[in-house]
Short mmCIF file of C-alpha atoms in Angstrom, two decimals:
data_model
loop_
_atom_site.label_atom_id
_atom_site.label_comp_id
_atom_site.label_asym_id
_atom_site.label_seq_id
_atom_site.Cartn_x
_atom_site.Cartn_y
_atom_site.Cartn_z
CA UNK A 25 17.72 44.51 28.52
CA UNK A 26 19.02 41.98 31.12
CA UNK A 27 18.39 38.77 29.49
CA UNK A 28 18.72 38.59 25.90
CA UNK A 29 15.94 35.71 25.13
CA UNK A 30 12.73 35.82 23.71
CA UNK A 31 9.88 33.34 24.27
CA UNK A 32 8.22 31.59 20.76
CA UNK A 33 6.71 28.65 22.03
CA UNK A 34 4.58 27.74 25.45
CA UNK A 35 5.03 24.58 26.96
CA UNK A 36 1.74 23.14 25.48
CA UNK A 37 2.68 24.26 21.74
CA UNK A 38 6.05 22.57 22.78
CA UNK A 39 4.56 19.33 23.92
CA UNK A 40 2.21 19.41 21.19
CA UNK A 41 4.85 19.44 18.52
CA UNK A 42 6.93 16.74 20.18
CA UNK A 43 3.73 14.58 19.99
CA UNK A 44 3.64 14.96 16.55
CA UNK A 45 6.92 15.03 15.83
CA UNK A 46 7.41 11.24 17.45
CA UNK A 47 4.53 9.62 16.00
CA UNK A 48 5.31 11.16 12.39
CA UNK A 49 8.89 9.05 13.21
CA UNK A 50 6.99 5.80 14.37
CA UNK A 51 4.77 6.51 11.23
CA UNK A 52 7.57 7.37 8.62
CA UNK A 53 9.20 3.75 9.95
CA UNK A 54 6.28 1.60 10.33
CA UNK A 55 5.27 2.96 6.76
CA UNK A 56 8.84 2.78 5.14
CA UNK A 57 8.54 -1.15 6.24
CA UNK A 58 5.37 -1.44 4.31
CA UNK A 59 6.72 0.89 1.37
CA UNK A 60 9.32 -1.17 -0.20
CA UNK A 61 10.67 -4.66 1.10
CA UNK A 62 14.40 -2.85 1.56
CA UNK A 63 12.68 -1.02 4.51
CA UNK A 64 10.81 -4.11 5.77
CA UNK A 65 13.18 -4.94 8.90
CA UNK A 66 12.13 -1.76 10.45
CA UNK A 67 8.72 -3.56 11.46
CA UNK A 68 10.90 -4.90 14.06
CA UNK A 69 10.23 -1.59 15.88
CA UNK A 70 7.08 -2.37 16.67
CA UNK A 71 7.13 -5.83 16.74
CA UNK A 72 6.96 -7.34 13.78
CA UNK A 73 5.30 -7.06 10.51
CA UNK A 74 1.82 -7.65 12.10
CA UNK A 75 2.02 -5.27 14.91
CA UNK A 76 3.72 -2.80 12.45
CA UNK A 77 0.34 -3.43 10.40
CA UNK A 78 -2.08 -3.06 13.59
CA UNK A 79 -0.11 0.03 14.93
CA UNK A 80 0.28 2.07 11.49
CA UNK A 81 -3.08 3.18 11.67
CA UNK A 82 -3.72 4.03 15.28
CA UNK A 83 -0.50 5.92 15.66
CA UNK A 84 -2.00 7.81 12.36
CA UNK A 85 -4.90 8.85 14.21
CA UNK A 86 -2.99 10.71 16.90
CA UNK A 87 -0.90 12.35 14.67
CA UNK A 88 -4.07 13.61 12.60
CA UNK A 89 -5.44 14.97 16.21
CA UNK A 90 -2.46 16.72 17.55
CA UNK A 91 -1.33 18.08 14.46
CA UNK A 92 -4.97 19.96 14.05
CA UNK A 93 -4.73 21.12 17.49
CA UNK A 94 -1.25 22.53 16.51
CA UNK A 95 -2.32 23.79 13.15
CA UNK A 96 -5.25 25.69 14.15
CA UNK A 97 -3.09 27.58 16.91
CA UNK A 98 -0.18 28.36 13.60
CA UNK A 99 -2.55 28.77 10.98
CA UNK A 100 -2.55 32.86 11.20
CA UNK A 101 0.90 33.23 11.55
CA UNK A 102 1.40 31.26 8.40
CA UNK A 103 -0.24 33.46 6.31
CA UNK A 104 2.28 34.28 3.17
CA UNK A 105 3.05 38.15 3.02
CA UNK A 106 4.56 40.32 0.36
CA UNK A 107 7.90 40.28 2.66
CA UNK A 108 8.18 36.49 2.50
CA UNK A 109 8.00 36.34 -1.11
CA UNK A 110 10.84 39.23 -0.93
CA UNK A 111 12.95 37.24 0.96
CA UNK A 112 12.36 33.91 -1.12
CA UNK A 113 14.66 35.75 -3.99
CA UNK A 114 17.45 35.44 -1.29
CA UNK A 115 17.22 31.99 -0.62
CA UNK A 116 20.05 31.04 -2.86
CA UNK A 117 22.50 33.42 -0.91
CA UNK A 118 20.82 32.25 2.23
CA UNK A 119 21.95 29.05 1.41
CA UNK A 120 25.35 29.63 0.74
CA UNK A 121 25.68 31.39 3.77
CA UNK A 122 26.62 34.52 2.18
CA UNK A 123 26.08 38.08 4.39
CA UNK A 124 22.78 39.94 3.26
CA UNK A 125 20.35 42.26 4.57
CA UNK A 126 17.07 40.29 4.66
CA UNK A 127 13.45 41.73 4.23
CA UNK A 128 11.85 42.22 7.63
CA UNK A 129 9.93 38.54 7.83
CA UNK A 130 7.44 37.73 10.71
CA UNK A 131 7.23 34.79 12.72
CA UNK A 132 7.86 32.30 10.61
CA UNK A 133 9.84 32.37 6.82
CA UNK A 134 8.74 31.55 3.45
CA UNK A 135 10.08 27.77 3.61
CA UNK A 136 8.46 26.80 7.42
CA UNK A 137 5.09 28.29 5.79
CA UNK A 138 5.47 26.13 2.52
CA UNK A 139 6.55 23.41 5.19
CA UNK A 140 3.36 24.09 7.57
CA UNK A 141 0.56 24.31 4.22
CA UNK A 142 2.09 20.86 2.87
CA UNK A 143 1.55 19.19 5.79
CA UNK A 144 -2.15 21.02 6.45
CA UNK A 145 -2.74 19.86 2.62
CA UNK A 146 -0.80 16.11 3.34
CA UNK A 147 -1.73 15.06 6.65
CA UNK A 148 -5.36 14.69 6.07
CA UNK A 149 -4.92 13.07 2.81
CA UNK A 150 -2.74 10.66 4.44
CA UNK A 151 -5.53 10.32 6.93
CA UNK A 152 -8.19 9.96 4.55
CA UNK A 153 -6.56 7.52 2.25
CA UNK A 154 -5.61 5.75 5.32
CA UNK A 155 -9.03 5.01 6.27
CA UNK A 156 -9.79 3.88 2.89
CA UNK A 157 -7.12 1.08 3.13
CA UNK A 158 -7.26 0.24 6.86
CA UNK A 159 -7.55 -3.53 7.17
CA UNK A 160 -9.77 -4.84 8.99
CA UNK A 161 -11.87 -2.40 9.69
CA UNK A 162 -12.98 -0.21 6.94
CA UNK A 163 -11.43 -1.36 3.70
CA UNK A 164 -14.22 -4.00 3.06
CA UNK A 165 -16.72 -0.56 2.75
CA UNK A 166 -14.74 0.77 -0.28
CA UNK A 167 -14.48 -0.66 -3.94
CA UNK A 168 -11.17 -2.32 -4.86
CA UNK A 169 -10.64 0.66 -7.45
CA UNK A 170 -10.85 3.40 -4.80
CA UNK A 171 -8.70 1.17 -2.78
CA UNK A 172 -6.25 0.82 -5.07
CA UNK A 173 -6.28 4.51 -5.86
CA UNK A 174 -6.04 5.30 -1.92
CA UNK A 175 -2.65 3.08 -1.79
CA UNK A 176 -1.23 4.54 -4.31
CA UNK A 177 -2.09 8.29 -3.24
CA UNK A 178 -1.29 7.79 0.39
CA UNK A 179 2.16 6.22 -0.61
CA UNK A 180 2.96 9.49 -2.57
CA UNK A 181 1.45 11.89 -0.11
CA UNK A 182 3.86 10.01 2.21
CA UNK A 183 7.11 10.50 0.50
CA UNK A 184 6.48 14.37 -0.14
CA UNK A 185 5.28 14.41 3.94
CA UNK A 186 8.85 12.34 4.39
CA UNK A 187 10.65 14.75 1.93
CA UNK A 188 9.39 17.97 3.73
CA UNK A 189 10.15 16.75 7.01
CA UNK A 190 13.90 16.27 5.80
CA UNK A 191 14.22 19.62 4.65
CA UNK A 192 12.63 20.78 8.04
CA UNK A 193 15.07 18.68 10.66
CA UNK A 194 17.74 19.79 8.56
CA UNK A 195 16.88 23.51 8.83
CA UNK A 196 16.46 23.14 12.18
CA UNK A 197 20.06 21.78 12.50
CA UNK A 198 21.63 24.07 10.24
CA UNK A 199 19.94 27.00 11.60
CA UNK A 200 21.90 27.76 14.81
CA UNK A 201 19.45 28.40 18.03
CA UNK A 202 16.66 26.92 16.34
CA UNK A 203 15.81 23.82 18.33
CA UNK A 204 15.93 25.71 21.51
CA UNK A 205 12.64 27.29 20.47
CA UNK A 206 11.34 23.74 20.11
CA UNK A 207 12.93 22.54 23.63
CA UNK A 208 13.12 25.06 25.93
CA UNK A 209 10.69 27.36 24.11
CA UNK A 210 12.96 30.45 23.82
CA UNK A 211 15.54 31.94 21.37
CA UNK A 212 18.15 34.59 21.63
CA UNK A 213 17.09 38.00 20.99
CA UNK A 214 20.30 38.06 17.97
CA UNK A 215 18.06 34.94 16.42
CA UNK A 216 15.58 36.46 16.83
CA UNK A 217 16.61 39.69 15.26
CA UNK A 218 18.20 38.03 12.55
CA UNK A 219 15.51 35.70 11.49
CA UNK A 220 12.75 37.00 12.18
CA UNK A 221 12.80 40.77 12.59
CA UNK A 222 9.34 41.96 12.34
CA UNK A 223 8.44 39.39 14.76
CA UNK A 224 10.73 40.11 17.34
CA UNK A 225 9.32 43.81 17.22
CA UNK A 226 6.12 42.58 17.57
CA UNK A 227 7.45 40.70 20.89
CA UNK A 228 9.14 43.51 21.86
CA UNK A 229 6.72 45.98 21.74
CA UNK A 230 4.00 43.59 23.65
CA UNK A 231 6.17 43.03 26.44
CA UNK B 262 8.60 -24.07 4.72
CA UNK B 263 10.77 -26.26 6.58
CA UNK B 264 10.61 -29.07 4.06
CA UNK B 265 10.25 -27.76 0.46
CA UNK B 266 9.47 -30.06 -2.21
CA UNK B 267 8.58 -27.12 -4.85
CA UNK B 268 11.20 -24.81 -6.20
CA UNK B 269 10.28 -21.28 -5.40
CA UNK B 270 9.95 -18.96 -8.57
CA UNK B 271 9.07 -15.42 -6.64
CA UNK B 272 8.76 -14.64 -2.97
CA UNK B 273 6.80 -11.18 -2.16
CA UNK B 274 8.69 -8.22 -1.24
CA UNK B 275 12.23 -10.11 -1.98
CA UNK B 276 14.65 -8.03 -4.29
CA UNK B 277 17.45 -10.77 -4.21
CA UNK B 278 16.69 -14.30 -5.74
CA UNK B 279 14.39 -17.14 -4.55
CA UNK B 280 15.78 -20.74 -4.04
CA UNK B 281 15.29 -22.38 -7.68
CA UNK B 282 18.61 -24.92 -8.30
CA UNK B 283 16.68 -27.85 -9.17
CA UNK B 284 16.41 -26.84 -12.82
CA UNK B 285 13.16 -26.86 -15.77
CA UNK B 286 9.97 -27.72 -13.84
CA UNK B 287 6.76 -28.75 -15.49
CA UNK B 288 3.98 -25.94 -15.59
CA UNK B 289 0.88 -27.40 -14.58
CA UNK B 290 -2.66 -26.58 -14.68
CA UNK B 291 -6.27 -27.08 -13.77
CA UNK B 292 -8.82 -27.21 -16.55
CA UNK B 293 -12.05 -26.52 -15.53
CA UNK B 294 -14.97 -27.29 -18.78
CA UNK B 295 -18.01 -25.12 -18.20
CA UNK B 296 -20.10 -27.23 -20.58
CA UNK B 297 -19.19 -30.30 -18.75
CA UNK B 298 -19.97 -29.06 -15.25
CA UNK B 299 -23.26 -30.13 -13.81
CA UNK B 300 -23.12 -27.46 -10.63
CA UNK B 301 -22.94 -30.62 -8.28
CA UNK B 302 -20.63 -28.84 -5.84
CA UNK B 303 -18.68 -31.62 -5.19
CA UNK B 304 -15.35 -29.86 -5.51
CA UNK B 305 -16.31 -27.28 -2.96
CA UNK B 306 -16.71 -30.04 -0.34
CA UNK B 307 -13.63 -31.86 -0.93
CA UNK B 308 -11.69 -28.29 -1.10
CA UNK B 309 -13.47 -28.37 2.75
CA UNK B 310 -12.45 -31.86 3.60
CA UNK B 311 -8.90 -31.59 2.11
CA UNK B 312 -8.28 -28.34 3.48
CA UNK B 313 -10.08 -28.56 6.83
CA UNK B 314 -12.19 -25.73 6.42
CA UNK B 315 -15.62 -25.19 7.77
CA UNK B 316 -17.30 -22.18 6.43
CA UNK B 317 -20.45 -20.90 8.60
CA UNK B 318 -23.90 -21.25 7.98
CA UNK B 319 -25.62 -19.06 5.30
CA UNK B 320 -29.01 -18.29 4.32
CA UNK B 321 -30.75 -19.29 1.69
CA UNK B 322 -31.49 -16.44 -0.54
CA UNK B 323 -33.44 -18.16 -3.70
CA UNK B 324 -30.22 -19.25 -5.76
CA UNK B 325 -28.12 -22.00 -5.82
CA UNK B 326 -24.99 -20.11 -5.11
CA UNK B 327 -24.02 -21.71 -1.75
CA UNK B 328 -22.20 -19.51 -0.13
CA UNK B 329 -22.49 -16.19 -1.79
CA UNK B 330 -19.31 -15.53 -2.06
CA UNK B 331 -15.51 -16.90 -1.52
CA UNK B 332 -14.62 -16.25 2.05
CA UNK B 333 -11.74 -17.16 3.99
CA UNK B 334 -12.88 -20.67 4.76
CA UNK B 335 -14.59 -20.70 0.79
CA UNK B 336 -11.62 -21.23 -1.55
CA UNK B 337 -13.97 -22.22 -4.50
CA UNK B 338 -17.62 -21.26 -4.65
CA UNK B 339 -19.75 -22.20 -7.79
CA UNK B 340 -21.55 -19.13 -9.81
CA UNK B 341 -24.58 -19.58 -10.96
CA UNK B 342 -25.24 -17.43 -14.17
CA UNK B 343 -28.81 -17.58 -15.78
CA UNK B 344 -28.47 -15.93 -19.06
CA UNK B 345 -29.98 -15.28 -22.20
CA UNK B 346 -27.42 -15.55 -24.66
CA UNK B 347 -29.54 -14.97 -27.58
CA UNK B 348 -33.34 -13.63 -27.49
CA UNK B 349 -35.16 -17.00 -26.42
CA UNK B 350 -32.18 -18.83 -25.79
CA UNK B 351 -31.43 -19.24 -21.85
CA UNK B 352 -28.51 -20.95 -20.73
CA UNK B 353 -27.55 -21.82 -17.43
CA UNK B 354 -23.58 -21.07 -16.97
CA UNK B 355 -22.12 -22.84 -13.87
CA UNK B 356 -18.27 -21.54 -13.24
CA UNK B 357 -16.35 -22.61 -10.43
CA UNK B 358 -14.65 -19.60 -9.02
CA UNK B 359 -11.70 -19.61 -7.09
CA UNK B 360 -7.66 -18.63 -7.28
CA UNK B 361 -6.61 -18.30 -10.98
CA UNK B 362 -2.82 -18.90 -10.16
CA UNK B 363 -1.61 -16.08 -12.53
CA UNK B 364 1.61 -16.29 -14.15
CA UNK B 365 2.06 -12.41 -13.18
CA UNK B 366 0.51 -12.63 -10.09
CA UNK B 367 -0.83 -9.13 -8.66
CA UNK B 368 -1.30 -10.10 -4.97
CA UNK B 369 2.37 -11.27 -5.23
CA UNK B 370 3.12 -8.20 -6.58
CA UNK B 371 1.50 -6.14 -4.28
CA UNK B 372 1.79 -8.10 -1.31
CA UNK B 373 4.76 -6.20 1.31
CA UNK B 374 5.63 -8.91 3.43
CA UNK B 375 8.95 -11.09 2.53
CA UNK B 376 7.68 -14.55 1.90
CA UNK B 377 4.05 -14.21 2.51
CA UNK B 378 3.05 -15.02 -1.45
CA UNK B 379 5.01 -17.42 -3.44
CA UNK B 380 4.70 -18.72 -6.86
CA UNK B 381 6.25 -22.11 -7.45
CA UNK B 382 8.31 -22.88 -10.87
CA UNK B 383 5.19 -24.94 -11.55
CA UNK B 384 3.10 -21.71 -11.46
CA UNK B 385 1.44 -22.12 -8.51
CA UNK B 386 0.84 -19.06 -6.63
CA UNK B 387 0.58 -19.87 -2.58
CA UNK B 388 -0.05 -17.90 0.40
CA UNK B 389 2.27 -18.43 3.08
CA UNK B 390 -0.23 -17.61 6.13
CA UNK B 391 2.47 -17.47 8.81
CA UNK B 392 4.11 -14.62 7.02
CA UNK B 393 1.32 -12.33 6.23
CA UNK B 394 0.81 -9.62 8.06
CA UNK B 395 -3.19 -9.30 7.35
CA UNK B 396 -2.79 -5.53 4.96
CA UNK B 397 -5.09 -6.53 2.52
CA UNK B 398 -2.40 -5.46 -0.44
CA UNK B 399 -3.49 -8.65 -1.93
CA UNK B 400 -7.17 -8.06 -2.31
CA UNK B 401 -6.04 -4.61 -3.72
CA UNK B 402 -3.55 -6.43 -6.73
CA UNK B 403 -5.91 -9.10 -7.29
CA UNK B 404 -7.65 -8.91 -10.87
CA UNK B 405 -9.96 -11.67 -10.22
CA UNK B 406 -11.47 -10.42 -6.74
CA UNK B 407 -9.90 -13.73 -4.55
CA UNK B 408 -8.07 -13.18 -1.55
CA UNK B 409 -10.40 -12.78 1.50
CA UNK B 410 -8.90 -12.06 5.10
CA UNK B 411 -10.34 -13.69 7.84
CA UNK B 412 -11.90 -12.14 10.68
CA UNK B 413 -10.73 -14.97 13.15
CA UNK B 414 -6.76 -14.83 12.32
CA UNK B 415 -6.46 -11.42 10.51
CA UNK B 416 -4.69 -13.48 7.71
CA UNK B 417 -5.36 -13.64 3.88
CA UNK B 418 -6.70 -17.06 2.47
CA UNK B 419 -7.39 -18.44 -0.72
CA UNK B 420 -6.95 -21.63 -2.98
CA UNK B 421 -3.44 -23.13 -2.94
CA UNK B 422 -4.26 -25.29 -6.10
CA UNK B 423 -3.65 -28.38 -3.41
CA UNK B 424 0.06 -27.22 -3.60
CA UNK B 425 0.81 -29.81 -0.92
CA UNK B 426 -1.15 -32.72 -3.07
CA UNK B 427 0.48 -31.26 -6.17
CA UNK B 428 4.17 -31.44 -4.26
CA UNK B 429 3.89 -35.48 -4.39
CA UNK B 430 2.41 -36.12 -7.16
CA UNK B 431 -1.69 -36.09 -6.37
CA UNK B 432 -4.04 -34.23 -8.36
CA UNK B 433 -6.15 -31.15 -6.29
CA UNK B 434 -9.03 -32.61 -4.53
CA UNK B 435 -11.41 -30.63 -6.31
CA UNK B 436 -10.28 -32.71 -9.93
CA UNK B 437 -9.86 -35.92 -8.00
CA UNK B 438 -13.46 -35.63 -6.95
CA UNK B 439 -15.49 -34.13 -10.19
CA UNK B 440 -18.11 -36.78 -11.09
CA UNK B 441 -18.29 -35.43 -14.34
CA UNK B 442 -14.48 -34.92 -15.31
CA UNK B 443 -15.34 -31.34 -15.96
CA UNK B 444 -12.10 -30.84 -13.83
CA UNK B 445 -8.70 -31.87 -15.15
CA UNK B 446 -5.11 -31.23 -14.42
CA UNK B 447 -2.00 -31.60 -15.37
CA UNK B 448 0.97 -30.20 -17.73
CA UNK B 449 -0.56 -26.77 -19.03
CA UNK B 450 0.52 -28.11 -22.45
CA UNK B 451 -1.23 -31.01 -21.98
CA UNK B 452 -4.40 -29.19 -20.79
CA UNK B 453 -4.24 -26.62 -23.73
CA UNK B 454 -4.39 -29.82 -25.73
CA UNK B 455 -7.22 -31.28 -23.81
CA UNK B 456 -8.97 -27.65 -24.47
CA UNK B 457 -8.53 -27.74 -27.88
CA UNK B 458 -10.43 -31.10 -28.47
CA UNK B 459 -13.26 -30.18 -26.29
CA UNK B 460 -13.93 -26.58 -28.10
CA UNK B 461 -13.79 -28.39 -31.57
CA UNK B 462 -16.35 -30.63 -30.17
CA UNK B 463 -18.45 -27.79 -28.78
CA UNK B 464 -18.20 -25.98 -32.22
CA UNK B 465 -19.58 -28.93 -33.95
CA UNK B 466 -22.35 -28.70 -31.41
CA UNK B 467 -23.13 -24.98 -32.15
CA UNK B 468 -20.97 -23.41 -29.89
CA UNK B 469 -19.45 -21.31 -32.66
CA UNK B 470 -17.72 -19.09 -30.27
CA UNK B 471 -16.48 -21.96 -27.85
CA UNK B 472 -12.93 -21.39 -26.38
CA UNK B 473 -10.25 -21.27 -23.94
CA UNK B 474 -9.96 -18.85 -20.84
CA UNK B 475 -6.04 -18.28 -20.50
CA UNK B 476 -6.09 -14.45 -20.44
CA UNK B 477 -2.61 -13.25 -21.69
CA UNK B 478 -3.20 -10.33 -20.08
CA UNK B 479 -1.71 -11.48 -16.47
CA UNK B 480 0.49 -13.76 -18.36
CA UNK B 481 -1.61 -16.66 -18.91
CA UNK B 482 -3.24 -18.39 -15.41
CA UNK B 483 -2.64 -21.90 -14.35
CA UNK B 484 -6.11 -22.46 -13.92
CA UNK B 485 -8.18 -21.95 -17.10
CA UNK B 486 -11.72 -22.76 -18.25
CA UNK B 487 -13.15 -23.82 -21.76
CA UNK B 488 -16.27 -21.59 -22.34
CA UNK B 489 -18.97 -22.05 -24.78
CA UNK B 490 -19.01 -18.02 -24.95
CA UNK B 491 -15.93 -17.53 -24.99
CA UNK B 492 -16.08 -13.94 -26.48
CA UNK B 493 -18.18 -13.11 -23.64
CA UNK B 494 -16.42 -14.20 -20.55
CA UNK B 495 -18.58 -11.67 -18.59
CA UNK B 496 -21.43 -13.76 -18.58
CA UNK B 497 -19.71 -16.12 -16.57
CA UNK B 498 -20.58 -13.89 -13.54
CA UNK B 499 -18.07 -11.23 -14.57
CA UNK B 500 -15.41 -13.00 -15.48
CA UNK B 501 -12.88 -10.35 -16.74
CA UNK B 502 -12.53 -10.29 -20.65
CA UNK B 503 -9.05 -8.97 -20.26
CA UNK B 504 -7.99 -9.19 -17.02
CA UNK B 505 -4.16 -7.53 -15.85
CA UNK B 506 -2.79 -5.92 -13.00
CA UNK B 507 -4.44 -2.48 -12.54
CA UNK B 508 -1.90 0.38 -13.79
CA UNK B 509 -2.79 1.94 -10.59
CA UNK B 510 -1.17 -1.37 -8.62
CA UNK B 511 1.84 -0.80 -11.16
CA UNK B 512 2.62 2.23 -10.25
CA UNK B 513 2.61 2.36 -6.73
CA UNK B 514 4.20 -1.38 -6.62
CA UNK B 515 6.50 -0.41 -9.82
CA UNK B 516 9.40 1.49 -10.17
CA UNK B 517 8.11 4.39 -8.10
CA UNK B 518 9.14 3.10 -4.59
CA UNK B 519 12.73 2.26 -5.55
CA UNK B 520 13.10 6.04 -7.17
CA UNK B 521 11.16 7.38 -3.98
CA UNK B 522 13.42 5.43 -1.62
CA UNK B 523 16.66 6.86 -3.46
CA UNK B 524 14.76 10.27 -3.44
CA UNK B 525 14.80 10.12 0.10
CA UNK B 526 18.30 9.13 0.90
CA UNK B 527 19.83 11.89 -1.21
CA UNK B 528 17.64 14.56 0.42
CA UNK B 529 19.38 13.40 3.94
CA UNK B 530 22.95 12.85 2.08
CA UNK B 531 22.20 16.59 0.59
CA UNK B 532 21.87 17.93 3.82
CA UNK B 533 24.71 16.51 5.05
CA UNK B 534 27.07 17.80 2.24
CA UNK B 535 25.76 21.17 2.75
CA UNK B 536 26.13 21.61 5.98
CA UNK B 537 29.79 20.25 5.37
CA UNK B 538 30.43 22.84 2.91
CA UNK B 539 28.07 25.58 3.29
CA UNK B 540 28.80 25.56 7.52
CA UNK B 541 25.66 26.13 9.65
CA UNK B 542 24.17 29.42 9.67
CA UNK B 543 24.75 31.09 12.68
CA UNK B 544 23.83 34.59 13.87
CA UNK B 545 26.92 36.20 16.18
CA UNK B 546 25.80 37.05 19.27
CA UNK B 547 27.67 40.51 19.49
CA UNK B 548 24.51 41.98 17.26
CA UNK B 549 22.97 42.15 20.56
CA UNK B 550 24.84 44.90 21.83
CA UNK B 551 25.44 47.07 18.56
CA UNK B 552 21.91 47.29 18.23
#
């Protein structure tokens, strides 16, 4: 075997991932600005309170479209299997960095799959509740009771999504060799064999 | 505000104290005696004149209500309700609608923009539109359906209780102009006494359920009504019987947000400390050659 690298993401997948990542961060910053007074200063990034309020929902639409395309491509690889459930039992030991022989899992581990399905639920939820409270375009078509419910659900969903993304970013930093999958599209064979053996075998067979 | 002549008790989206060194201020209130109102709309005109507002021309739809609703240009509107209080007894109840200036303002609680909504020490709740970002959260927070977003500038507007006039010792424009004395303005305590006299008079004239509308659910209001039928405020164009800030709004803007913010911060810290204690998850590259 010549170069010990394995392709993991196409340029299109990477580009789309980073559109989602950039819009998510912009949404988190502009959303936090409206979430609690302690974060209002963050509204300066998008040009002050009013621009923050104007731009936030439009960025949300970009995220929704981009995420929908991404999710459709990744859905098949994110089905939770018996091997994943088995792998989950080792999670405390994995987190403690203890040497373990892990069940042979596919392209994603159960943590990644949980993140995926959380976002599949949360992002559309954020979108639809966002439509209900979107001033001045749509909010006037909804009753005040529905708007009150929507702002609460929007804030709760945003909190969960941010929590999930914090875990996602940390996992990528913690698991050495992961970030290049999304920056260069490849991982080392050792990384693939160790973290996603079933997927590695599948990719090796097809090459 | 450059020349601040009223003390500020509360300021939207602000966690530190508001300017408030000037000591005790008398609570003010506007008392609207519905039994004296003739629906002439002089107060609406006075409001337009003083605040320099010119709403668009609407359509006559066969009722006296004009305009049909509050707008960013109409901060007070007369609501005409023809109700059959008892079978065969028709009453024409005319309520001047507008901001109630709650002691516990839902708009101020919901507003995310620092200083866009302030509550003066005298009880007036005022919007400072220069800080308004146009999110409409005040509308979601209000139990009385009062603030309106302007299509012109995307900012929220409502009755100021003529805070500019009150600051220099004048009464609000609507009070000044009311030809029947149905609207009076002064210290809240005095207005309650005045209302008691009016209620006694109404009771002596057969309105057994006459009373004062100063709902405790919002901590009382700085605009109060004398109602002939205080047991049924809904008769007056749906005046809420027991208004309060919606529990959904309290949950959304209450303790959950500081707790959630703390949770996000802790999640980041947990990651950092995990990394520096457990160390990174690394794959040994030499495995490559053994397999």
